[in-house]
Amino acid sequence: MARITAGVATSHVPAIGAAIDLGKTEEAYWKPLFEGYEYVKEWIRETRPDVIFLVYNDHATAFDMNFIPTFALGCAEAFKPADEGWGPRPVPTVKGHPELAAHIAQSLIQDDFDLTIINEMDVDHGLTVPLSLVFGQPEEWPCLVIPFAVNVVLYPPPSGQRCYDLGKALRKAVESFPADLNVQVWGTGGMSHQLQGPRAGLINKEFDNEFLDRLVDDAPALAREPHIRYVREAGSEGVELVMWLIMRGALDDKVAVKKRFYHVPASNTAVGHLVLENKGG
Ligand code: DHB
Ligand code: FE
C-alpha cells in the first residue's frame, strides 16, 4: 500500500527562485537563508520519496479571474514551468502520477471534498521554488509530483479547518492506493507577508513562531483559527499558511520535528521551513 511518511513546509518566495537561477546563493543576503535548507537537501536524499503531493497556490498564472477553483488537483502526466513574465524558470518539467492523482480525486470527492480536476496546467513559483530549495538544480526532478493548487489569492480562501480536514481525507486516499509508494506531503507559502497596500512589507515574527509551534503540537486548535486572524496578523498573503494545514492533517497526530527554520527577510517575506516525520499514532 502507499503510505505518507513525512511532511515538508516551506515558503515559496519567487526571489528565492531567481537567486538560485542566477547563481546568487552564496551572496551575503542569501547565504543565511540557503543554509537553513542544507538539512532538508541531505534528508531528502535519505528518505527518497516516490511521489510528492505538493500543496501550493497558483498566483494568477494558470488561473485568472475567469476560473477560480478552491482546490485544483493536477492529474496530468506532466506540468511545465510557467512563464510569469520573465520567461519560464530554467527548471525541469514536473512529472505527475496520473493513476494516484485519479485515485485521490475519486476518494476525496466521494468524501465530500469538491475538487476541480486539472488535466493541463503550467506551474508557477509556488510549486517550483520549493522543489528547487529541496532538490537544488537537477536535470530532472528525482521523483513524481502531484500538484494541488489552493485558492488563497482571491477572496474567499478555504478555512484552516477545511484544509486540515482535507489533509486527513488525503491520508485515507493515499493509504487505499494499492501500489507500494513512499509519499510525502508538502505545504508551501507564507509566512507573514503583505505585498500591497498601506501594510506592504508587514512581517510578524511572533505570529509566525506561534504558528510553527502550534502546527507541530496544537494543530486541531490551530485549524480553528479564522482566516481573518491570518490576514490581520500575517498580512494579506500570509493567509497562504492555511495550506500548511493540509500537510499537517495528512500526518500522524504526533510528529517528529527533524528541522525547523525561520528567517527574515527574503524579498518582502518571512521564510519558514519545517521537516516533519510520522511517529505512529
Ligand atoms: C512574493 C510572492 C509570493 O507569492 C510569496 O508567497 C512571497 C513573496 C513576492 O513577490 O515577493
Ligand atoms: Fe505566494
XYZ file of N, CA and C in Angstrom, residues 4 53-55 73 100-101 103-105 107-108 111 113 115 146 148 163-177 183-186 246-251:
126
model
N 1.964 7.691 3.604
C 2.523 9.037 3.780
C 3.522 8.954 4.923
N 3.068 14.963 -2.917
C 1.787 15.658 -3.096
C 2.063 17.085 -2.658
N 2.149 17.992 -3.629
C 2.689 19.321 -3.343
C 1.561 20.367 -3.318
N 1.250 20.815 -2.118
C 0.181 21.790 -1.920
C 0.767 23.190 -2.087
N -6.707 19.734 -8.435
C -5.806 18.581 -8.382
C -5.217 18.313 -9.762
N -2.281 7.721 -9.399
C -2.504 8.073 -7.996
C -3.385 9.315 -7.892
N -3.164 10.286 -8.773
C -3.977 11.511 -8.727
C -5.451 11.188 -8.971
N -6.940 8.373 -8.396
C -7.421 7.667 -7.201
C -7.729 8.663 -6.076
N -6.854 9.646 -5.904
C -7.077 10.675 -4.871
C -8.339 11.479 -5.202
N -8.525 11.796 -6.485
C -9.740 12.525 -6.886
C -10.982 11.724 -6.504
N -11.336 9.362 -4.260
C -11.505 9.210 -2.815
C -11.932 10.532 -2.168
N -11.279 11.627 -2.525
C -11.603 12.921 -1.895
C -13.005 13.397 -2.291
N -15.512 11.588 -0.527
C -15.507 12.012 0.880
C -15.946 13.473 1.022
N -15.151 16.317 -0.604
C -14.308 17.459 -0.962
C -14.437 17.678 -2.473
N -13.386 18.768 -5.522
C -12.173 19.233 -6.198
C -12.455 19.625 -7.638
N 2.540 15.453 -7.577
C 1.136 15.750 -7.857
C 0.860 17.166 -7.358
N -1.205 20.313 -6.194
C -2.533 20.551 -5.623
C -2.638 22.048 -5.314
N -8.913 22.890 5.274
C -7.621 22.394 4.806
C -7.133 21.224 5.671
N -7.257 21.389 6.969
C -6.813 20.321 7.890
C -7.615 19.036 7.646
N -8.915 19.176 7.512
C -9.773 18.010 7.258
C -9.439 17.381 5.905
N -9.124 18.219 4.940
C -8.756 17.691 3.623
C -7.472 16.866 3.730
N -6.550 17.322 4.560
C -5.313 16.558 4.782
C -5.626 15.169 5.326
N -6.567 15.103 6.239
C -6.931 13.798 6.817
C -7.559 12.895 5.749
N -8.418 13.476 4.919
C -9.043 12.696 3.842
C -7.996 12.281 2.801
N -7.004 13.125 2.602
C -5.915 12.806 1.675
C -5.142 11.583 2.163
N -4.916 11.536 3.450
C -4.195 10.384 4.006
C -4.962 9.082 3.718
N -6.264 9.130 3.971
C -7.109 7.958 3.704
C -7.022 7.570 2.219
N -7.037 8.578 1.358
C -6.968 8.320 -0.080
C -5.650 7.639 -0.443
N -4.549 8.184 0.043
C -3.227 7.631 -0.303
C -3.105 6.208 0.240
N -3.563 6.001 1.467
C -3.388 4.690 2.105
C -4.296 3.621 1.510
N -5.206 4.004 0.633
C -6.033 2.989 -0.034
C -5.596 2.777 -1.489
N -4.428 3.325 -1.844
C -3.885 3.105 -3.205
C -2.996 1.869 -3.161
N 5.121 8.316 -0.051
C 4.529 9.606 -0.438
C 4.824 10.644 0.652
N 5.289 11.793 0.225
C 5.410 12.941 1.140
C 4.365 13.979 0.761
N 3.927 14.740 1.756
C 3.028 15.864 1.501
C 3.775 17.136 1.862
N 3.810 18.070 0.951
C 4.465 19.357 1.201
C 3.405 20.459 1.237
N -3.012 21.433 5.367
C -3.308 20.224 4.576
C -2.194 19.207 4.834
N -0.967 19.681 4.751
C 0.186 18.811 5.033
C 0.076 18.230 6.443
N -0.231 19.103 7.413
C -0.258 18.639 8.811
C -1.371 17.625 9.047
N -2.534 17.872 8.407
C -3.661 16.950 8.571
C -3.365 15.567 8.010
N -2.468 15.503 7.047
C -2.147 14.219 6.414
C -1.167 13.390 7.237
N -0.587 13.999 8.299
C 0.411 13.283 9.118
C -0.226 12.750 10.401
